[in-house]
Coordinates of C-alpha atoms and ligand atoms in Angstrom, one line a residue:
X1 CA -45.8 -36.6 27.6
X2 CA -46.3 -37.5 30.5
X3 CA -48.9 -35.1 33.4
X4 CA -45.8 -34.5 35.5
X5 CA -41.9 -35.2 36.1
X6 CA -43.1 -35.7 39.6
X7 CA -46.1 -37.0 41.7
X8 CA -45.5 -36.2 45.7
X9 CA -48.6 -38.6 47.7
X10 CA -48.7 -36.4 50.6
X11 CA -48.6 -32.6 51.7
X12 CA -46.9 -33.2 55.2
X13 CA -44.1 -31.2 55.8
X14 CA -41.7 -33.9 54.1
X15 CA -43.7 -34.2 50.9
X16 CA -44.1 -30.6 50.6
X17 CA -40.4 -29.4 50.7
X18 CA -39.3 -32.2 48.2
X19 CA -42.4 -30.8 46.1
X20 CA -41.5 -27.1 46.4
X21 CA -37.3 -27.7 45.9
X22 CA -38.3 -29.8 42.7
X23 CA -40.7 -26.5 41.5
X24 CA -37.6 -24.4 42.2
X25 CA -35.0 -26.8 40.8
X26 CA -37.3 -26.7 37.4
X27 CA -39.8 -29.7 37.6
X28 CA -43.3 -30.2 37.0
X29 CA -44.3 -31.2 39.9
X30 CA -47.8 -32.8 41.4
X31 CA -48.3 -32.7 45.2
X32 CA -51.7 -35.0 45.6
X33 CA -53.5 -34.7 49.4
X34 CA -56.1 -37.1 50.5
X35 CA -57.5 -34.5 52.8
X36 CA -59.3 -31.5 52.0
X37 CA -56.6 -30.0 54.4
X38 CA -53.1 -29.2 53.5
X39 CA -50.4 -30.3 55.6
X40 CA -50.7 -33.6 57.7
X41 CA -49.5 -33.9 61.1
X42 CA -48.6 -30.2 61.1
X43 CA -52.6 -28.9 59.5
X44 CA -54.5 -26.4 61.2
X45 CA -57.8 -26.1 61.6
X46 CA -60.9 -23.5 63.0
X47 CA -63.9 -24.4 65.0
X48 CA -65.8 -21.4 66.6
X49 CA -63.3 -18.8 65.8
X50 CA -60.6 -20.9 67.3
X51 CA -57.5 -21.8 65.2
X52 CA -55.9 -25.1 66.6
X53 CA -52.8 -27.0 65.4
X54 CA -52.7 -30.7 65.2
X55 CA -49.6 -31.8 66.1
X56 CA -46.6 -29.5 66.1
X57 CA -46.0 -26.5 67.8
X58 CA -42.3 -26.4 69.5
X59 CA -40.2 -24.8 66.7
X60 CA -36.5 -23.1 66.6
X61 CA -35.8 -20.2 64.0
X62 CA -38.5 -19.9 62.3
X63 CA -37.8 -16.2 62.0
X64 CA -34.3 -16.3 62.3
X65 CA -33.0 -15.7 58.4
X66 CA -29.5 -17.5 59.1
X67 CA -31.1 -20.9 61.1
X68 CA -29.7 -23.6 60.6
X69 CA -33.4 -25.4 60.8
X70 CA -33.4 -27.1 57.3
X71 CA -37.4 -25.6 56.8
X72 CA -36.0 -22.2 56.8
X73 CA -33.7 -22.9 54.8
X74 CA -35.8 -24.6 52.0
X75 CA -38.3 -21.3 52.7
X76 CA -35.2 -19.2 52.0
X77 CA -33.9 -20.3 49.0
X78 CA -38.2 -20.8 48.0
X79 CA -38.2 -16.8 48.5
X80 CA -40.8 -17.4 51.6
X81 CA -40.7 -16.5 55.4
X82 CA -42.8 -17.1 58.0
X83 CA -43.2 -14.4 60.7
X84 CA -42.6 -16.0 64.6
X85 CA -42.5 -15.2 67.8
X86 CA -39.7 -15.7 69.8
X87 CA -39.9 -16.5 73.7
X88 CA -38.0 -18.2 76.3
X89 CA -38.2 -20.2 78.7
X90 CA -39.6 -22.8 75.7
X91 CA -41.3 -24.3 78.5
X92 CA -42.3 -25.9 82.0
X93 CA -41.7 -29.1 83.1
X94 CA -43.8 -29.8 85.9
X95 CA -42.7 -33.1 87.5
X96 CA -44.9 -34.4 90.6
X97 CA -41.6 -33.1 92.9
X98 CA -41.3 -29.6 90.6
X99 CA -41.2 -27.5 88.0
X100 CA -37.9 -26.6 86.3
X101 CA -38.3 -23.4 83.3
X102 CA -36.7 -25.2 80.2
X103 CA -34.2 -22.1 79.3
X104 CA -33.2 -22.0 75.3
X105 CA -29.8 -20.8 76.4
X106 CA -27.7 -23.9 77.9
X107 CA -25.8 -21.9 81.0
X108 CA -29.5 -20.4 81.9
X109 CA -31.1 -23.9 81.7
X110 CA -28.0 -25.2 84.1
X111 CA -28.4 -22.2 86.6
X112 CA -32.7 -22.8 86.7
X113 CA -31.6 -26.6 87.3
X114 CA -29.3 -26.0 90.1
X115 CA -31.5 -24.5 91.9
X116 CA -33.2 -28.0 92.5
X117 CA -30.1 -30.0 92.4
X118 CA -26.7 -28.2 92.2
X119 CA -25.0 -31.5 91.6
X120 CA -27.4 -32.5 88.7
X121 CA -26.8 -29.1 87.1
X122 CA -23.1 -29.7 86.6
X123 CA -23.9 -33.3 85.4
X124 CA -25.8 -31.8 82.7
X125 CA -23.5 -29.4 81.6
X126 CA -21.2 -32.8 81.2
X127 CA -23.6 -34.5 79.1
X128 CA -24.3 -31.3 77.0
X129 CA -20.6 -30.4 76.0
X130 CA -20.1 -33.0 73.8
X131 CA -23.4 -33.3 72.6
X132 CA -23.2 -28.7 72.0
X133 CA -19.6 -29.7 70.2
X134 CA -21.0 -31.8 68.1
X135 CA -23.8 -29.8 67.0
X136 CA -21.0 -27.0 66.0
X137 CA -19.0 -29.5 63.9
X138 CA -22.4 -30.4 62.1
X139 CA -23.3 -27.0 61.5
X140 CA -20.7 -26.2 59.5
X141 CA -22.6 -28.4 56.7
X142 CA -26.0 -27.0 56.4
X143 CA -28.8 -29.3 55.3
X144 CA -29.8 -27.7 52.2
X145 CA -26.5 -29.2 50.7
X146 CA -27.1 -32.4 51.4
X147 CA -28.3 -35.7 48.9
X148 CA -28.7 -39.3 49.3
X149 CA -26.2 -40.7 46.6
X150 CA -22.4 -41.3 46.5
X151 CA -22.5 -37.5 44.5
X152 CA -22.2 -36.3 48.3
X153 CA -19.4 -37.3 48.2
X154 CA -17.4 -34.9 45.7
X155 CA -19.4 -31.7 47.1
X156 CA -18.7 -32.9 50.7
X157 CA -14.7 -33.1 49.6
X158 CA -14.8 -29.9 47.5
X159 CA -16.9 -27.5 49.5
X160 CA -16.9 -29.4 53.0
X161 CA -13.5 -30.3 53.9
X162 CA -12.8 -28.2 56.8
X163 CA -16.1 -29.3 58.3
X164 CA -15.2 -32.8 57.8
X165 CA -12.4 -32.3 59.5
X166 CA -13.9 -30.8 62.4
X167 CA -16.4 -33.9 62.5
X168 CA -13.5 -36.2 63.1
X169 CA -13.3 -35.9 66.9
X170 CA -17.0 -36.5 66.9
X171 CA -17.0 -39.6 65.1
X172 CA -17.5 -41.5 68.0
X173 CA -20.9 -40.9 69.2
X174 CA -22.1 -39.8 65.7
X175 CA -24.2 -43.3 65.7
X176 CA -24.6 -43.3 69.1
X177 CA -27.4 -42.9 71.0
X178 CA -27.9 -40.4 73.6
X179 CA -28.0 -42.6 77.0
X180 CA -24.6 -43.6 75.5
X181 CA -23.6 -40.3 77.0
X182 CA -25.9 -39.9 79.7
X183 CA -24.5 -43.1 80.7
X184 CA -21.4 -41.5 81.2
X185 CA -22.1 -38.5 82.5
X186 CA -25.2 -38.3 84.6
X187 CA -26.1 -39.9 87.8
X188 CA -28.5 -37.7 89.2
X189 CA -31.7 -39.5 88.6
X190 CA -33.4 -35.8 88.5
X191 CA -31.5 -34.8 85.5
X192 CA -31.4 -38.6 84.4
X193 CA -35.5 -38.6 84.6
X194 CA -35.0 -34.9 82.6
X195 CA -33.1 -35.7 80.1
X196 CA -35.2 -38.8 78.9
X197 CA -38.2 -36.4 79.5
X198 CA -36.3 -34.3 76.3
X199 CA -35.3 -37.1 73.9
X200 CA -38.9 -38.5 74.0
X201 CA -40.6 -35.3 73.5
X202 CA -37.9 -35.1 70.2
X203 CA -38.2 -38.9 69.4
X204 CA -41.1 -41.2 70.9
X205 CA -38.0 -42.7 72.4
X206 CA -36.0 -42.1 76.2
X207 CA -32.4 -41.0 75.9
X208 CA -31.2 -44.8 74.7
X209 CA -33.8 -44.9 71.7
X210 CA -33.0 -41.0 70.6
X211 CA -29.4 -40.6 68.1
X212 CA -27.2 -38.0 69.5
X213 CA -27.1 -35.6 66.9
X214 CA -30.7 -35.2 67.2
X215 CA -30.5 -34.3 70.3
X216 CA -27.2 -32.3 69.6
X217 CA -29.4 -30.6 67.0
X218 CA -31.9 -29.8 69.1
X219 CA -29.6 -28.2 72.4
X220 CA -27.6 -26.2 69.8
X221 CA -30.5 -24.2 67.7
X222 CA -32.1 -23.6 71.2
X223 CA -28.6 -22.6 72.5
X224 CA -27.8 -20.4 69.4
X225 CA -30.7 -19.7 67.5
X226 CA -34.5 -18.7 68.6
X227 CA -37.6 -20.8 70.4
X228 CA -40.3 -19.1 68.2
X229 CA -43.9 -19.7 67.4
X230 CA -45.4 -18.8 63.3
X231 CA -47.8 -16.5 64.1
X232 CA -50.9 -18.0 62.4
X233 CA -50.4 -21.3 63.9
X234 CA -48.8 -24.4 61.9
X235 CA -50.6 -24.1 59.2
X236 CA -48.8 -20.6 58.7
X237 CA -45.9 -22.6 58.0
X238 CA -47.4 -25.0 55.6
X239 CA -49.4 -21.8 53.4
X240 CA -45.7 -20.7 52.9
X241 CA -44.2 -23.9 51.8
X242 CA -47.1 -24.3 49.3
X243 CA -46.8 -20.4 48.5
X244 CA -43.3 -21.3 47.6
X245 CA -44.5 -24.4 45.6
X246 CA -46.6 -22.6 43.6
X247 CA -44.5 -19.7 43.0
X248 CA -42.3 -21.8 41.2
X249 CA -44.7 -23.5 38.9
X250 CA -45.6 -26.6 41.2
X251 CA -49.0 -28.0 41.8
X252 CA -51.3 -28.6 45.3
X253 CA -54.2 -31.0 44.9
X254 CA -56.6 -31.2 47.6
X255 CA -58.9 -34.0 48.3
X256 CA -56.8 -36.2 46.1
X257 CA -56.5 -39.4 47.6
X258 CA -54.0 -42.1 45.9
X259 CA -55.3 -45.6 45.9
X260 CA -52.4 -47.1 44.3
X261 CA -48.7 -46.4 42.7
X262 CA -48.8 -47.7 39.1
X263 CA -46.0 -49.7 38.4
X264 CA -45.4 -51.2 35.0
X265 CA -42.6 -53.5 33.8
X266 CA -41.2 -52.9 37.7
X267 CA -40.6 -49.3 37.3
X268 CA -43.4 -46.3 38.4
X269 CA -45.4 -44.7 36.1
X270 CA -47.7 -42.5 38.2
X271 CA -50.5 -43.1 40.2
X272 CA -54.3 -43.9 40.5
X273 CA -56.4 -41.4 42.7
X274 CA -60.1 -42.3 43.2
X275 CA -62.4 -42.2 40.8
X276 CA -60.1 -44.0 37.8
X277 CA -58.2 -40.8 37.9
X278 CA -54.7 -41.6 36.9
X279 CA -51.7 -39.0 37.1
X280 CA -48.5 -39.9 34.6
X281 CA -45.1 -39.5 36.0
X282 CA -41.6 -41.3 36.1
X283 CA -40.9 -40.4 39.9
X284 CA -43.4 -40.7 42.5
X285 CA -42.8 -39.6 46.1
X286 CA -44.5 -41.2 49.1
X287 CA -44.7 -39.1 52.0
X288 CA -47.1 -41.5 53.9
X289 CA -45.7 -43.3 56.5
X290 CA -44.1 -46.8 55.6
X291 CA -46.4 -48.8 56.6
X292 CA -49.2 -47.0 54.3
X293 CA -46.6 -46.9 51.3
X294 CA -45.7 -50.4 52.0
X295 CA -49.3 -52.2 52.5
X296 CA -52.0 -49.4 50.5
X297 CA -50.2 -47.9 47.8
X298 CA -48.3 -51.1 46.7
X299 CA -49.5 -54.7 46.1
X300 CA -46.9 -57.1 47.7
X301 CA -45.9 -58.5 44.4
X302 CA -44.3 -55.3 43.6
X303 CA -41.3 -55.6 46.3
X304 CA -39.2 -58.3 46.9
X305 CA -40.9 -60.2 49.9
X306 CA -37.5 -60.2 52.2
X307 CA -37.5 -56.4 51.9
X308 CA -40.9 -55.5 52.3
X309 CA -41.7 -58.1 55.4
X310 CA -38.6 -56.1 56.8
X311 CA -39.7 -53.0 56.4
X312 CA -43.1 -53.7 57.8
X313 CA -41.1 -55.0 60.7
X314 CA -40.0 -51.8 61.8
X315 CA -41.4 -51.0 65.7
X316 CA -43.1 -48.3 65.7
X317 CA -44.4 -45.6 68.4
X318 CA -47.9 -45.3 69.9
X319 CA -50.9 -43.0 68.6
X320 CA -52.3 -40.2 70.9
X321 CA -55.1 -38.9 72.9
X322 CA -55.7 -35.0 72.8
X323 CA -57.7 -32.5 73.8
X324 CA -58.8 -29.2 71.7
X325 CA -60.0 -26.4 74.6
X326 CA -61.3 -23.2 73.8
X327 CA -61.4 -21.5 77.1
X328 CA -62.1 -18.3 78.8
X329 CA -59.2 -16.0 79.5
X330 CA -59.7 -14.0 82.7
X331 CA -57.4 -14.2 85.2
X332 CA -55.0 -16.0 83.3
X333 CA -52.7 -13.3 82.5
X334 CA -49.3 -14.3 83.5
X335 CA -49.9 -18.1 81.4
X336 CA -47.0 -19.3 79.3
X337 CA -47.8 -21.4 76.1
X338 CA -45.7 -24.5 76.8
X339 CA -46.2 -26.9 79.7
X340 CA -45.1 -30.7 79.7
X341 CA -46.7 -32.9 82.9
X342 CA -45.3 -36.0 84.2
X343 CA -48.2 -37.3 86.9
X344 CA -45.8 -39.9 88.3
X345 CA -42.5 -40.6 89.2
X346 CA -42.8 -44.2 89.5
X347 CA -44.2 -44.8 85.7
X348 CA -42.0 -44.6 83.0
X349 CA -42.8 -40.9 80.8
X350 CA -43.1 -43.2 78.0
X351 CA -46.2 -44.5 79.5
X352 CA -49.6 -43.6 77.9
X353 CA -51.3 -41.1 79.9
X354 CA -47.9 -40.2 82.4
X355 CA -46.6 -37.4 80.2
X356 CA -48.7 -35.2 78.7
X357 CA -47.9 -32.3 76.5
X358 CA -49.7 -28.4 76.5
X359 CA -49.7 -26.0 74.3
X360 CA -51.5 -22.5 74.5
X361 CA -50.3 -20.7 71.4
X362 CA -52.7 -17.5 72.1
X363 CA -50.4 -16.7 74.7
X364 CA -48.1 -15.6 71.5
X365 CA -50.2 -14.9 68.9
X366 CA -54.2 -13.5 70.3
X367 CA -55.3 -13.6 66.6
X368 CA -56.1 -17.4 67.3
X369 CA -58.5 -17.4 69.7
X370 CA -61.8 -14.7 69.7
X371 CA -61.2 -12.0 72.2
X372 CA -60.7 -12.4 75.4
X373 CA -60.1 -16.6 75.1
X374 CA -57.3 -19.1 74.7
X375 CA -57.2 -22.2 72.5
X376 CA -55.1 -24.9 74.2
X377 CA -54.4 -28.4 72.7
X378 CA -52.9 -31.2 75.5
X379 CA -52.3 -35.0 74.0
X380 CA -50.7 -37.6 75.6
X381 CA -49.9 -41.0 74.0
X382 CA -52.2 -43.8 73.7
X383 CA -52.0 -46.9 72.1
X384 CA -54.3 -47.9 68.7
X385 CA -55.3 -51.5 69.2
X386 CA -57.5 -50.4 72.3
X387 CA -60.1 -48.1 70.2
X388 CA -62.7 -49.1 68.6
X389 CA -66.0 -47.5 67.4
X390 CA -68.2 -50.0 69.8
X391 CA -70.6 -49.3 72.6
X392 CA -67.9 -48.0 75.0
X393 CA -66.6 -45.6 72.7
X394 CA -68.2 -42.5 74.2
X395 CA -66.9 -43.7 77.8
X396 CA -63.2 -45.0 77.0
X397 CA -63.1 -41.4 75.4
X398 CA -64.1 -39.6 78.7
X399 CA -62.0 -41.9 80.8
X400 CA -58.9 -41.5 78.4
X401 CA -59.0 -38.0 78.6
X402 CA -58.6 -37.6 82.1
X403 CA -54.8 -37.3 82.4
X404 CA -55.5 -34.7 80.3
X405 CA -57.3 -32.6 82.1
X406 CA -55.6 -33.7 85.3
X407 CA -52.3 -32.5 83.8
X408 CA -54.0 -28.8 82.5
X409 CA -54.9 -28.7 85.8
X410 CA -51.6 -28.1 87.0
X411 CA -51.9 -25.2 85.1
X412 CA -54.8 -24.0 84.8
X413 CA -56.5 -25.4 88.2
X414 CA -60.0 -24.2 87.4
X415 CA -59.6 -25.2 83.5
X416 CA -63.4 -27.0 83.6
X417 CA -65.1 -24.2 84.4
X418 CA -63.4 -22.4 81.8
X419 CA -64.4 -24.4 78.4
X420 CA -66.5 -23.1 76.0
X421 CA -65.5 -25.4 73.5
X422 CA -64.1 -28.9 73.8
X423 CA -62.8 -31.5 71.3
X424 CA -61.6 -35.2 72.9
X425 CA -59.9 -36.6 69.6
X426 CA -58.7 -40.5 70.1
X427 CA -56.9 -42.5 68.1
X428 CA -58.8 -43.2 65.4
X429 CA -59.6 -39.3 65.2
X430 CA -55.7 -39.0 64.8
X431 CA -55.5 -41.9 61.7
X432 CA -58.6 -40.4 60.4
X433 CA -57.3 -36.7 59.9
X434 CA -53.7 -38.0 59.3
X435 CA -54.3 -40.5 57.2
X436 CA -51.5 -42.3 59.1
X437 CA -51.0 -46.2 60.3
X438 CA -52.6 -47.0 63.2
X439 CA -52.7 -43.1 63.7
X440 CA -48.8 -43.6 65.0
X441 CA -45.9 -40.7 65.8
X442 CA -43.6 -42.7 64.0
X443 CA -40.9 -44.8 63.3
X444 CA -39.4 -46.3 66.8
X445 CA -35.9 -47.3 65.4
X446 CA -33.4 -46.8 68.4
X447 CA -29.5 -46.8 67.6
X448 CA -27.9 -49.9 67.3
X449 CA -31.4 -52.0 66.9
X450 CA -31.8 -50.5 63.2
X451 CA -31.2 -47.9 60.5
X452 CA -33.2 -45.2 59.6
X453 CA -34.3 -45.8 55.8
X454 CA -32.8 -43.5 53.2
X455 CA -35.5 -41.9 50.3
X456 CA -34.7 -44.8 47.6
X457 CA -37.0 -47.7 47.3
X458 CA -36.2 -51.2 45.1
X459 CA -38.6 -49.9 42.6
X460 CA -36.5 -47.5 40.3
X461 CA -38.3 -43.8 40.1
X462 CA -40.2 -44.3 43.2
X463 CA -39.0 -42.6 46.5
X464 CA -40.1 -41.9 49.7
X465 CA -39.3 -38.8 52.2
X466 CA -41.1 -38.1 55.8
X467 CA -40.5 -39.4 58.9
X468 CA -40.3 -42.9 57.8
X469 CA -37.1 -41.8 56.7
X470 CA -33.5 -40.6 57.8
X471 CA -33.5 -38.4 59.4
X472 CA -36.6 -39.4 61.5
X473 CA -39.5 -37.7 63.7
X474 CA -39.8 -34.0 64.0
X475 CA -40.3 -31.0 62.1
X476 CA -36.7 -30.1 61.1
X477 CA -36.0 -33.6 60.5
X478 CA -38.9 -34.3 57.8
X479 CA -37.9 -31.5 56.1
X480 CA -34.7 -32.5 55.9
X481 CA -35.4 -35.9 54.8
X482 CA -37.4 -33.4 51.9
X483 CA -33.9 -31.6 51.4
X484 CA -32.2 -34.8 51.1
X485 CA -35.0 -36.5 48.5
X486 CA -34.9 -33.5 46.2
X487 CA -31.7 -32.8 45.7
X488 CA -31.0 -36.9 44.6
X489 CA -33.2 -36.5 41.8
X490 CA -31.3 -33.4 40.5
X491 CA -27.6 -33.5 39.1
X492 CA -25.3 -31.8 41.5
X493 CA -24.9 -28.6 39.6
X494 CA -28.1 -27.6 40.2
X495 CA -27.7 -27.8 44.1
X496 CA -24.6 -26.0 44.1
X497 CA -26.0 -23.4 41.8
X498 CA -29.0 -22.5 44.3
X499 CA -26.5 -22.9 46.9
X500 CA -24.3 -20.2 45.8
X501 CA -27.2 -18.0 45.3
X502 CA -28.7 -19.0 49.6
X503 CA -25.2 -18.4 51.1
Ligands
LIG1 C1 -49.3 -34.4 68.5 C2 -48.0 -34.2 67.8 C3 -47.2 -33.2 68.3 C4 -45.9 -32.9 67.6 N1 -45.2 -31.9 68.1 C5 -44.0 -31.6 67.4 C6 -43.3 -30.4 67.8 O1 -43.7 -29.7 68.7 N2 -42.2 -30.1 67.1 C7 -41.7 -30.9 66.0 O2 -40.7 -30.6 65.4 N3 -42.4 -32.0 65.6 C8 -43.6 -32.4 66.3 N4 -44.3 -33.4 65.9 C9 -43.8 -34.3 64.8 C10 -44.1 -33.7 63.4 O3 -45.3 -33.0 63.4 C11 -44.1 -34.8 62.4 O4 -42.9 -35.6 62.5 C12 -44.1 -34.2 61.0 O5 -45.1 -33.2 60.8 C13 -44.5 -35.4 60.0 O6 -44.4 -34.9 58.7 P1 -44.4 -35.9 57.5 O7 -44.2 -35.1 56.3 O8 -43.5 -37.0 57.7 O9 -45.8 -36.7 57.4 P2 -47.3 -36.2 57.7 O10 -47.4 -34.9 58.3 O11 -48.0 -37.4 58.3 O12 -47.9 -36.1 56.2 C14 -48.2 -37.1 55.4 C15 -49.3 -36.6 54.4 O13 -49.6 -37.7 53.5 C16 -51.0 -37.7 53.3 N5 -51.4 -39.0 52.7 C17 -51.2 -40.2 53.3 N6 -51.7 -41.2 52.5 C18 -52.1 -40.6 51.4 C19 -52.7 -41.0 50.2 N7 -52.9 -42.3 50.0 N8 -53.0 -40.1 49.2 C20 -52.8 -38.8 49.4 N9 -52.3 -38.3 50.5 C21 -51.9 -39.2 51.5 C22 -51.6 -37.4 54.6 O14 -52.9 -37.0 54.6 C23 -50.6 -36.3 55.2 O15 -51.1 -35.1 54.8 C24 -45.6 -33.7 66.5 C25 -46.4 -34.7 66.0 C26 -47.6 -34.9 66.6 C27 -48.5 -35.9 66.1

């Protein structure tokens, strides 16, 4: 007997859905965390009374009990919610020229832009009809129903077929990337400038590197559902999923790093944590990035070389710099949480340093920050291969952080005499606590240049979900690609049974 049906490596968001789904579809499942905190790129956690998140913090339906977000709708059929607050505009872009209100609703984010350029504004509207139609024909196939083997196939004719025909129309620019249609619909370099801004806040990629239904995705649930923040922060949302996985019988280890996935006879077996500890199971999960899976958990004898060296091949996108504030509050009563800075016009927003992302969640929720204070978190990208723990790290950290502060000084112009409490985290911070690759956002596969790996692996009962993996980068997506790793390893029956029960 072995100790489990399943060993997840990994409490991200990915790892955790397809760990909680598996507890709810009936198996004995392991989840195993290197860190002592659950939760990876979207953990939380406390210094001085302030509660900051890592990474995440734009969500969409989080409260809303018919979303169409695939984490709500694993935490509804898991028997979990998580409470949100909704608020709109989502955010402000603040370009060197202006700052446009991000509206959820797509005719109020048209009317804010046409203020600055009336033409632009109906330019958008072109680019976001298609990209809005699509997203209606998609939605008529929720996630939750969704698996990675031909056996879609039967429940997509069966259950699907009015939405499949619906999709028909849209099959043209279902592989397409979106500067495919900005291409053909925007000239206005404002909106051109905008609407690259938005795909590489969704992807680590401007509009030609981002797919169109993710960005389809993405206008729609803003369009039709909620922008809401988990009260509690991020981790809020992973102390439901793993209340859901242990609800249904599944099992969170902490602190449980995995050196290595046993493979015997070229099939899994488990997996060896430190310490000679080895866990027993015929399906193992990765939910570390590929690069991790592909070079730290497996020896290279273990894949054939072409598929592995290809694999490893995959681009991927930079690591970050950020900034962890604890600030004093006075005087800053009419501050909203979201703010995105672009310092210049003439550098790409891809650029390390140009763009740089804010977030002040005690706008929403006051519990996260002691009385009368803010926590804020601002990171921008910056690339690995120049950190190092040398001489100069103390320096390259105070220089690096600059853009930083520059950029939360658009908002906040007096924020240095504000900080009580101050975290620079670099690069390697970011590896460290993530346990990720070269501490990087992700996979940078653009349309056209590559495909987005399913869950399967050559080596029979092992699997990998997260966003190394179709879908891609992004909350919703990774647990989707949780969804979509879960429900392969069950017989359809099962899906369609729980599905009856969610809809
Ligand atoms: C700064 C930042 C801001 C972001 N903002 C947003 C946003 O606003 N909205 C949004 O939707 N998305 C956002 N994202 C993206 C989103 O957070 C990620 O795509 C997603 O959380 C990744 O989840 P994952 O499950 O793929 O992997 P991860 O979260 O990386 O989880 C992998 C887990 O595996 C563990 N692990 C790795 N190796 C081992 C091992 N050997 N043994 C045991 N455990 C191991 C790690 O410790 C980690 O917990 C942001 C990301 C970042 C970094």
């Amino acid at each position: 007997m072995s100790d489990a049906d399943v060993v997840v490596i990994g409490s991200g968001i990915g790892g955790l859905v397809a760990g909680a789904l598996l507890a709810y579809y009936g198996k004995r499942v392991i989840i195993c965390e290197s860190h002592g905190v659950p939760g990876g790129a979207a953990h939380g956690f406390t210094r001085r009374g302030f509660r900051f998140d890592t990474g995440p913090s734009f969500y969409c339906g989080l409260g809303d009990i018919d979303s169409l977000n695939p984490l709500c709708q694993v935490l509804k059929i898991l028997g979990e919610r998580v409470e949100a607050i909704a608020y709109d505009p989502l955010g402000h872009y603040h370009f060197p020229d202006g700052t446009l209100p991000i509206y959820c609703q797509s005719d109020r984010y048209q009317q804010a832009l046409a203020q600055i350029t009336p033409q632009g504004a109906k330019e958008l509207q072109a680019f976001q009809k298609p990209l809005l139609q699509l997203y209606e024909a998609l939605s008529q196939i929720p996630t939750i129903a969704l698996r990675s083997d031909w056996k879609l196939l039967p429940i997509l004719a069966t259950r699907y077929l009015p939405a499949l025909w619906q999709l028909l129309p849209h099959l043209g620019i279902l592989n397409r990337s979106a500067g495919h249609i900005l291409n053909r619909t925007v000239r206005d370099p404002w909106v051109r400038r905008l609407i690259d801004l938005e795909c590489f806040l969704l992807s680590g990629l401007k509009a030609d590197g981002t797919v169109a239904p993710e960005v389809a995705f993405m206008l729609g649930e803003r369009d039709r559902s909620v922008v809401d923040y988990p009260l509690g922060g991020s981790e809020a949302i992973i102390q439901a999923l793993i209340r859901g996985l242990t609800r249904w019988g599944g099992e969170l280890k902490l602190g449980a790093h995995v050196e290595k996935i046993s493979i015997e006879q070229g099939r899994v077996t488990g997996v060896q944590l430190r310490r000679k500890e080895r866990l027993t199971a015929p399906i193992v999960i990765s939910n570390a990035t590929l690069w991790d899976t592909f070079t730290h958990l497996l020896s290279p004898e273990d894949l054939p070389s072409s598929y592995r060296q290809q694999q490893l091949s995959t681009p991927a996108v930079e690591s970050f710099m950020h900034l962890h504030l604890g600030i004093r509050a006075e005087g800053l009563e009419g501050l909203t949480g979201h703010h995105v800075v672009v310092h210049s016009q003439e550098v790409d927003v891809t650029t390390p340093g140009n763009t740089c992302m804010i977030s002040i969640p005690s706008v929403w929720d006051k519990s996260l920050a002691p009385e009368g204070h803010h926590c804020l978190h601002a990171y921008t990208l910056e690339p690995f291969a120049r950190w190092s723990r040398d001489p100069e790290y103390a320096d390259r950290k105070w220089v690096k952080s600059q853009p930083l502060y520059q950029a939360v000084e658009r908002v906040i112009p007096d924020i240095r005499e504000r900080i009580v409490l101050e975290l620079v985290g670099t690069p390697l911070t970011h590896s460290h606590y993530l346990r990720r690759h070269r501490g990087t956002y992700g996979p940078a596969i653009a349309p056209g240049q590559g495909t987005w790996p399913s869950c399967h692996t050559p080596i029979p009962g092992l699997y990998r979900v997260g966003d190394s993996t179709l879908p891609g980068i992004g909350v919703p997506a990774v647990a989707a690609s949780g969804i979509l790793c879960a429900n392969t390893l069950v017989p359809p029956q099962i899906v369609l049974e729980s599905l009856n029960q969610f809809q």
